[in-house]
């Protein structure tokens, strides 16, 4: 299945027959001409950026794999993919020929075809496509220009239905990766980015909100791209100048963003814990705890999805040519370790916030119980007094105590003494404390 563009007869005449055979087998995989590379037009409001990834002059002088990110064009990137596919088909053909014959010339030619790839580092490319929210039909027509497999086109044309997943075909791999929004504290929709990885080319495709035309959401447009671009241009961020190296650097950037958000939430939890110990817990701002908890739930869901997607990418390498981490196993191991660490850190922060919440709720329950205890004591004190008032308030003709000379004063004194006795007994029993 052709991952981005088909073969080009003008670039490699020796492979015309194989391209024609593929076109006959798969009518949807048409062979684009050299001019067709210029017909990929962006939709209104869509931004397409292209960069080349190669070894810098400093890296060549010191024999180090220091990668340089430079501006390039989509035509150059797509042509590199065509040439890479042609070279792969040619090597496959020569391998099949050499296995069926005993002639040494094809073997030597096969060795010559493999030797440049063994000692020559080819440039990789990164295409970033950023578009405002579009209808499914508009995105479908645009993505058809890129000669993507129809299955991938159907997925990418519905970004509102994206979920974290990894799909690997023979020569291209698709990963839907969940990332944090530009401001994790805002209650916004989950953000996903589609990653298309194929030999020598990585394509990132994502949408941004365009609800307000007054510039209110203009900060979202291009912000994540600028942050990623600044990160990968730093020394040693891209482990090798290939699509897989760029993919690892891109994933590492967003995993570190998630880790930074989790560390900030952990510091907020520690600060609230200190505030509880320093000040009276009754003055604690419970709304701040609720907001921190809600933010953690969003970040934790992203951390869990990122960890699962990265593990799926590592497993999918075995079944596709679009992923090759052979020269950057260390970077892949570090990425997996960081993603796993984020998931564990989110669990610890969640546990800490739950403990703070339990402390606040326990204090509120204690306060409520104390107030109920006070009301119970007051009710117990006034209950016998109410009984006496009810008895003396009965309208009977023969009530001798009402005829005594100082009956009113004696009744008040007796009721007061009874109340004092009850208060003293509650105090001795420890209820008043």
Coordinates of C-alpha atoms in Angstrom, one line a residue:
X1 CA 0.0 0.0 0.0
X2 CA 1.5 3.3 -1.1
X3 CA 1.9 5.5 2.1
X4 CA 2.0 9.1 0.7
X5 CA 2.7 9.2 -3.0
X6 CA 3.2 6.6 -5.6
X7 CA 6.1 6.0 -7.9
X8 CA 7.5 8.6 -10.3
X9 CA 8.4 7.3 -13.8
X10 CA 10.4 10.4 -14.6
X11 CA 12.6 10.0 -11.5
X12 CA 13.4 6.3 -11.9
X13 CA 12.8 4.9 -15.4
X14 CA 14.0 1.4 -14.3
X15 CA 11.0 1.1 -11.9
X16 CA 8.3 2.0 -14.4
X17 CA 7.1 -1.6 -14.7
X18 CA 6.6 -2.0 -11.0
X19 CA 4.7 1.2 -10.6
X20 CA 2.5 0.2 -13.4
X21 CA 1.8 -3.2 -11.9
X22 CA 0.9 -1.5 -8.5
X23 CA -1.4 0.9 -10.3
X24 CA -3.2 -1.9 -12.1
X25 CA -3.6 -3.9 -8.8
X26 CA -4.7 -0.8 -6.9
X27 CA -6.6 1.7 -9.1
X28 CA -6.7 4.2 -6.2
X29 CA -2.9 4.4 -6.0
X30 CA -2.3 6.4 -9.1
X31 CA 1.2 7.3 -10.2
X32 CA 1.7 11.1 -9.7
X33 CA 3.9 12.9 -12.2
X34 CA 6.6 15.4 -11.2
X35 CA 4.2 18.2 -11.7
X36 CA 1.6 16.6 -9.4
X37 CA 3.9 17.4 -6.4
X38 CA 2.9 21.1 -6.9
X39 CA -0.9 20.4 -6.7
X40 CA -1.2 19.9 -3.0
X41 CA -2.9 23.2 -2.1
X42 CA -3.8 24.0 1.6
X43 CA -7.4 24.9 2.5
X44 CA -8.2 28.4 3.6
X45 CA -6.7 29.0 7.0
X46 CA -4.5 25.9 6.9
X47 CA -0.8 26.2 7.5
X48 CA 1.7 23.7 6.1
X49 CA 5.3 23.8 7.4
X50 CA 8.1 21.6 6.2
X51 CA 11.6 21.0 7.7
X52 CA 14.6 18.9 6.8
X53 CA 16.5 17.0 9.4
X54 CA 20.2 16.3 8.7
X55 CA 23.5 16.1 10.5
X56 CA 25.0 19.5 11.2
X57 CA 28.5 20.5 10.2
X58 CA 29.6 20.3 13.9
X59 CA 28.3 16.8 14.1
X60 CA 30.3 15.8 11.0
X61 CA 33.5 17.3 12.3
X62 CA 33.3 15.7 15.7
X63 CA 31.7 12.4 14.5
X64 CA 28.6 13.1 16.6
X65 CA 25.0 12.7 15.6
X66 CA 24.0 16.3 16.2
X67 CA 21.0 17.0 14.0
X68 CA 20.1 20.3 12.5
X69 CA 16.5 21.4 11.7
X70 CA 16.2 23.6 8.6
X71 CA 13.3 24.9 6.6
X72 CA 12.5 22.9 3.5
X73 CA 9.5 22.4 1.1
X74 CA 6.9 19.8 0.9
X75 CA 7.9 19.0 -2.7
X76 CA 11.4 18.1 -1.6
X77 CA 10.0 16.0 1.2
X78 CA 7.6 14.1 -0.9
X79 CA 10.2 13.5 -3.6
X80 CA 12.5 12.0 -0.9
X81 CA 9.7 9.6 0.0
X82 CA 9.3 8.6 -3.6
X83 CA 13.1 8.0 -4.0
X84 CA 13.1 6.0 -0.8
X85 CA 10.3 3.8 -2.0
X86 CA 11.9 3.3 -5.3
X87 CA 15.2 2.3 -3.6
X88 CA 13.3 -0.2 -1.4
X89 CA 11.5 -1.8 -4.4
X90 CA 14.7 -2.0 -6.3
X91 CA 16.6 -3.7 -3.4
X92 CA 13.7 -6.1 -3.0
X93 CA 13.7 -6.9 -6.7
X94 CA 17.5 -7.5 -6.6
X95 CA 17.2 -9.6 -3.5
X96 CA 14.6 -11.8 -5.2
X97 CA 16.7 -12.1 -8.3
X98 CA 19.9 -13.0 -6.4
X99 CA 18.1 -15.7 -4.5
X100 CA 16.9 -17.3 -7.8
X101 CA 20.1 -17.1 -9.8
X102 CA 23.8 -17.8 -9.2
X103 CA 25.1 -14.9 -11.2
X104 CA 27.4 -12.7 -9.2
X105 CA 26.6 -9.5 -11.0
X106 CA 23.3 -9.0 -9.3
X107 CA 24.9 -9.8 -6.0
X108 CA 27.5 -7.1 -6.5
X109 CA 24.9 -4.7 -7.6
X110 CA 22.8 -5.5 -4.5
X111 CA 25.8 -4.9 -2.3
X112 CA 26.4 -1.6 -4.1
X113 CA 22.8 -0.6 -3.5
X114 CA 23.0 -1.4 0.2
X115 CA 26.4 0.2 0.9
X116 CA 25.3 3.8 0.5
X117 CA 22.5 3.4 2.9
X118 CA 24.9 1.8 5.4
X119 CA 27.5 4.7 5.3
X120 CA 25.5 7.6 4.1
X121 CA 23.0 9.3 6.4
X122 CA 20.0 10.5 4.4
X123 CA 18.1 13.6 5.4
X124 CA 14.7 13.2 7.1
X125 CA 11.8 15.5 6.8
X126 CA 9.0 16.8 9.0
X127 CA 5.8 18.2 7.7
X128 CA 3.4 19.9 10.1
X129 CA -0.1 20.6 9.0
X130 CA -2.3 22.8 11.1
X131 CA -5.9 23.5 10.1
X132 CA -8.9 25.1 11.7
X133 CA -11.9 23.0 12.3
X134 CA -13.3 21.8 9.0
X135 CA -16.0 19.6 7.7
X136 CA -15.3 16.0 7.0
X137 CA -15.8 16.4 3.2
X138 CA -13.3 19.3 3.1
X139 CA -10.6 17.4 4.9
X140 CA -11.2 14.3 2.9
X141 CA -10.7 16.1 -0.4
X142 CA -7.5 17.7 0.9
X143 CA -6.1 14.5 2.3
X144 CA -6.7 12.7 -1.0
X145 CA -4.1 15.0 -2.6
X146 CA -1.4 13.5 -0.3
X147 CA -2.0 10.0 -1.8
X148 CA -2.6 8.5 1.6
X149 CA -4.2 5.1 2.0
X150 CA -8.0 5.4 1.9
X151 CA -8.2 3.8 5.4
X152 CA -6.0 6.6 6.9
X153 CA -7.9 9.3 4.9
X154 CA -11.2 8.2 6.5
X155 CA -9.6 8.4 10.0
X156 CA -7.9 11.7 9.5
X157 CA -10.9 13.4 7.9
X158 CA -12.8 13.1 11.2
X159 CA -10.7 14.7 13.9
X160 CA -13.7 15.1 16.2
X161 CA -13.8 11.3 16.5
X162 CA -10.1 10.8 17.1
X163 CA -9.1 8.5 20.0
X164 CA -5.7 7.3 21.1
X165 CA -4.7 4.5 18.8
X166 CA -1.8 3.1 16.7
X167 CA -2.3 1.6 13.2
X168 CA 0.7 0.1 11.4
X169 CA 0.7 -0.9 7.8
X170 CA 3.7 -2.2 5.8
X171 CA 5.3 1.1 4.9
X172 CA 3.4 3.7 7.0
X173 CA 2.3 3.9 10.6
X174 CA -0.5 6.1 12.0
X175 CA -0.6 7.1 15.7
X176 CA -3.3 9.3 17.3
X177 CA -1.6 10.9 20.2
X178 CA -3.3 12.9 23.0
X179 CA -1.5 16.0 24.2
X180 CA -2.2 18.7 26.8
X181 CA -3.9 21.9 25.6
X182 CA -1.9 25.1 25.6
X183 CA -3.4 25.9 29.1
X184 CA -4.1 22.8 31.1
X185 CA -6.0 24.8 33.7
X186 CA -8.7 25.6 31.3
X187 CA -11.7 23.2 30.9
X188 CA -11.3 22.7 27.2
X189 CA -11.8 19.7 24.9
X190 CA -9.1 17.0 24.7
X191 CA -6.5 17.7 22.1
X192 CA -5.3 15.0 19.7
X193 CA -2.6 15.0 17.1
X194 CA -2.3 12.6 14.2
X195 CA 1.3 11.3 13.5
X196 CA 2.1 9.7 10.1
X197 CA 5.5 8.0 10.1
X198 CA 7.1 6.6 6.9
X199 CA 10.7 6.2 5.8
X200 CA 12.4 9.6 5.9
X201 CA 9.2 11.5 6.6
X202 CA 7.1 12.4 9.6
X203 CA 3.7 14.2 9.2
X204 CA 1.9 15.8 12.1
X205 CA -1.7 16.8 11.5
X206 CA -3.8 18.7 14.0
X207 CA -6.6 21.2 14.3
X208 CA -7.1 24.3 16.3
X209 CA -10.2 26.2 17.5
X210 CA -11.5 29.0 15.4
X211 CA -14.7 29.9 17.1
X212 CA -13.9 33.5 17.7
X213 CA -12.7 35.6 14.8
X214 CA -11.6 38.6 17.0
X215 CA -8.3 36.9 17.9
X216 CA -9.4 35.5 21.2
X217 CA -8.2 32.1 20.3
X218 CA -5.3 33.2 18.1
X219 CA -2.8 32.2 20.9
X220 CA -3.6 28.5 20.2
X221 CA -2.8 28.8 16.5
X222 CA 0.8 27.9 15.9
X223 CA 1.8 28.0 19.6
X224 CA 2.4 24.3 20.0
X225 CA 4.3 24.2 16.7
X226 CA 6.6 27.0 17.9
X227 CA 7.2 25.2 21.2
X228 CA 8.0 21.9 19.5
X229 CA 10.2 23.6 16.9
X230 CA 12.2 25.4 19.6
X231 CA 12.6 22.1 21.5
X232 CA 13.8 20.0 18.6
X233 CA 16.3 22.6 17.5
X234 CA 18.2 22.3 20.7
X235 CA 21.4 20.3 20.9
X236 CA 20.9 16.6 21.1
X237 CA 17.1 16.6 21.2
X238 CA 16.7 14.6 17.9
X239 CA 18.6 11.3 18.3
X240 CA 19.0 10.7 14.6
X241 CA 18.1 12.5 11.4
X242 CA 15.2 10.3 10.4
X243 CA 11.5 10.2 10.7
X244 CA 11.8 7.9 13.8
X245 CA 14.3 10.2 15.5
X246 CA 12.0 13.2 14.9
X247 CA 9.0 11.2 16.1
X248 CA 10.8 10.3 19.4
X249 CA 11.8 14.0 19.9
X250 CA 8.3 15.1 19.2
X251 CA 6.8 12.6 21.6
X252 CA 9.5 13.4 24.2
X253 CA 8.5 17.1 24.1
X254 CA 4.9 16.4 24.9
X255 CA 5.7 13.8 27.5
X256 CA 7.9 16.4 29.2
X257 CA 5.1 19.0 29.0
X258 CA 2.9 16.5 30.8
X259 CA 5.6 15.9 33.4
X260 CA 5.9 19.7 34.0
X261 CA 2.2 20.0 34.5
X262 CA 2.2 17.1 37.0
X263 CA 5.1 18.7 38.9
X264 CA 3.3 22.0 39.2
X265 CA 0.2 20.1 40.5
X266 CA 2.4 18.3 43.0
X267 CA 3.9 21.6 44.2
X268 CA 0.3 23.0 44.5
X269 CA -0.7 20.0 46.7
X270 CA 2.4 20.4 48.9
X271 CA 1.6 24.1 49.3
X272 CA -2.0 23.4 50.3
X273 CA -0.7 20.8 52.8
X274 CA 1.6 23.4 54.4
X275 CA -1.2 25.9 54.5
X276 CA -3.4 23.5 56.4
X277 CA -0.6 22.9 59.0
X278 CA 0.3 26.6 59.2
X279 CA -3.1 28.2 59.3
X280 CA -6.4 27.0 60.8
X281 CA -7.9 24.4 58.6
X282 CA -11.2 26.3 58.8
X283 CA -9.7 29.1 56.7
X284 CA -8.6 26.7 54.0
X285 CA -9.8 27.5 50.5
X286 CA -11.7 24.3 49.5
X287 CA -12.5 25.7 46.0
X288 CA -8.7 25.7 45.2
X289 CA -8.5 22.1 46.1
X290 CA -11.5 21.3 43.9
X291 CA -9.9 23.2 40.9
X292 CA -6.6 21.4 41.4
X293 CA -8.3 18.1 41.6
X294 CA -10.2 18.7 38.3
X295 CA -7.0 19.9 36.6
X296 CA -5.2 16.7 37.8
X297 CA -8.0 14.5 36.4
X298 CA -7.4 16.1 32.9
X299 CA -3.7 15.8 33.1
X300 CA -3.8 12.3 34.5
X301 CA -6.0 11.1 31.6
X302 CA -3.5 12.5 29.2
X303 CA -0.6 10.9 30.9
X304 CA -2.3 7.5 30.9
X305 CA -3.2 7.8 27.2
X306 CA 0.3 8.9 26.3
X307 CA 1.9 6.0 28.1
X308 CA -0.4 3.5 26.3
X309 CA 0.2 5.0 22.9
X310 CA 4.0 5.1 23.3
X311 CA 4.0 1.4 24.3
X312 CA 1.8 0.6 21.3
X313 CA 4.3 2.5 19.0
X314 CA 7.2 0.5 20.4
X315 CA 5.4 -2.8 19.7
X316 CA 4.2 -1.7 16.2
X317 CA 7.8 -1.2 15.1
X318 CA 8.2 -4.9 14.3
X319 CA 5.4 -4.9 11.7
X320 CA 6.0 -1.8 9.7
X321 CA 8.8 0.0 7.7
X322 CA 7.5 3.3 8.8
X323 CA 9.1 3.0 12.2
X324 CA 12.8 2.1 12.8
X325 CA 14.3 2.7 16.2
X326 CA 17.3 0.6 15.6
X327 CA 19.8 3.5 16.0
X328 CA 17.9 5.2 18.8
X329 CA 17.0 2.5 21.3
X330 CA 18.3 4.6 24.2
X331 CA 16.0 7.5 23.3
X332 CA 13.1 5.1 23.0
X333 CA 13.8 3.5 26.3
X334 CA 14.0 7.0 27.9
X335 CA 10.7 8.0 26.3
X336 CA 9.0 4.9 27.7
X337 CA 10.5 5.4 31.1
X338 CA 9.3 9.1 31.2
X339 CA 5.8 8.2 30.1
X340 CA 5.6 5.5 32.8
X341 CA 7.0 7.9 35.4
X342 CA 4.3 10.4 34.5
X343 CA 1.6 7.9 35.1
X344 CA 3.0 6.9 38.5
X345 CA 3.5 10.6 39.5
X346 CA -0.1 11.4 38.6
X347 CA -1.2 8.5 40.9
X348 CA 0.8 9.9 43.8
X349 CA -0.5 13.4 43.3
X350 CA -4.0 12.1 43.1
X351 CA -3.5 10.2 46.4
X352 CA -2.1 13.3 48.1
X353 CA -5.1 15.4 46.9
X354 CA -7.5 12.8 48.2
X355 CA -5.8 12.9 51.6
X356 CA -6.1 16.6 51.7
X357 CA -9.8 16.3 50.8
X358 CA -10.3 13.8 53.5
X359 CA -8.7 16.1 56.0
X360 CA -11.0 19.0 55.1
X361 CA -14.1 16.8 55.1
X362 CA -13.1 15.3 58.4
X363 CA -12.6 18.7 59.9
X364 CA -16.0 19.8 58.6
X365 CA -17.6 16.6 60.0
X366 CA -16.0 17.3 63.4
X367 CA -17.3 20.9 63.4
X368 CA -20.8 19.7 62.5
X369 CA -20.7 17.0 65.3
X370 CA -19.6 19.6 67.8
X371 CA -22.5 21.9 66.9
X372 CA -24.9 19.0 67.0
X373 CA -23.5 18.0 70.5
X374 CA -24.1 21.6 71.7
X375 CA -27.7 21.5 70.5
X376 CA -28.2 18.1 72.1
X377 CA -27.0 19.4 75.5
X378 CA -29.2 22.5 75.3
X379 CA -32.2 20.3 74.4
X380 CA -31.4 18.0 77.3
X381 CA -31.2 21.0 79.7
X382 CA -34.5 22.6 78.6
X383 CA -36.4 19.4 78.3
X384 CA -37.3 19.0 82.0
X385 CA -38.0 22.8 82.3
X386 CA -40.4 22.5 79.4
X387 CA -42.0 19.6 81.2
X388 CA -42.6 21.6 84.3
X389 CA -43.9 24.6 82.3
X390 CA -46.3 22.2 80.6
X391 CA -47.5 20.8 83.9
X392 CA -48.1 24.2 85.6
X393 CA -49.8 25.5 82.5
X394 CA -52.7 23.0 82.7
X395 CA -56.1 24.6 83.4
X396 CA -57.2 22.6 86.5
X397 CA -59.2 24.1 89.3
X398 CA -57.5 22.2 92.1
X399 CA -53.7 23.0 91.8
X400 CA -52.6 23.8 95.5
X401 CA -49.1 24.9 94.5
X402 CA -50.5 27.8 92.6
X403 CA -52.1 29.2 95.8
X404 CA -48.8 29.4 97.8
X405 CA -47.6 32.9 98.6
X406 CA -44.1 32.5 96.9
X407 CA -44.9 29.8 94.5
X408 CA -43.7 31.7 91.4
X409 CA -40.3 32.5 92.9
X410 CA -39.9 29.0 94.2
X411 CA -40.7 27.5 90.7
X412 CA -38.1 29.8 89.0
X413 CA -35.4 29.0 91.5
X414 CA -36.1 25.2 91.2
X415 CA -36.0 25.4 87.4
X416 CA -32.7 27.3 87.5
X417 CA -31.2 24.9 90.1
X418 CA -32.3 21.9 87.9
X419 CA -30.6 23.5 84.9
X420 CA -27.4 24.0 86.8
X421 CA -27.4 20.4 88.0
X422 CA -27.8 19.2 84.4
X423 CA -25.0 21.4 83.1
X424 CA -22.7 20.2 85.9
X425 CA -23.6 16.6 85.2
X426 CA -22.8 17.0 81.5
X427 CA -19.5 18.7 82.4
X428 CA -18.5 15.8 84.7
X429 CA -19.5 13.3 82.0
X430 CA -17.3 15.1 79.5
X431 CA -20.0 16.1 77.1
X432 CA -19.2 19.8 77.2
X433 CA -15.6 19.2 75.9

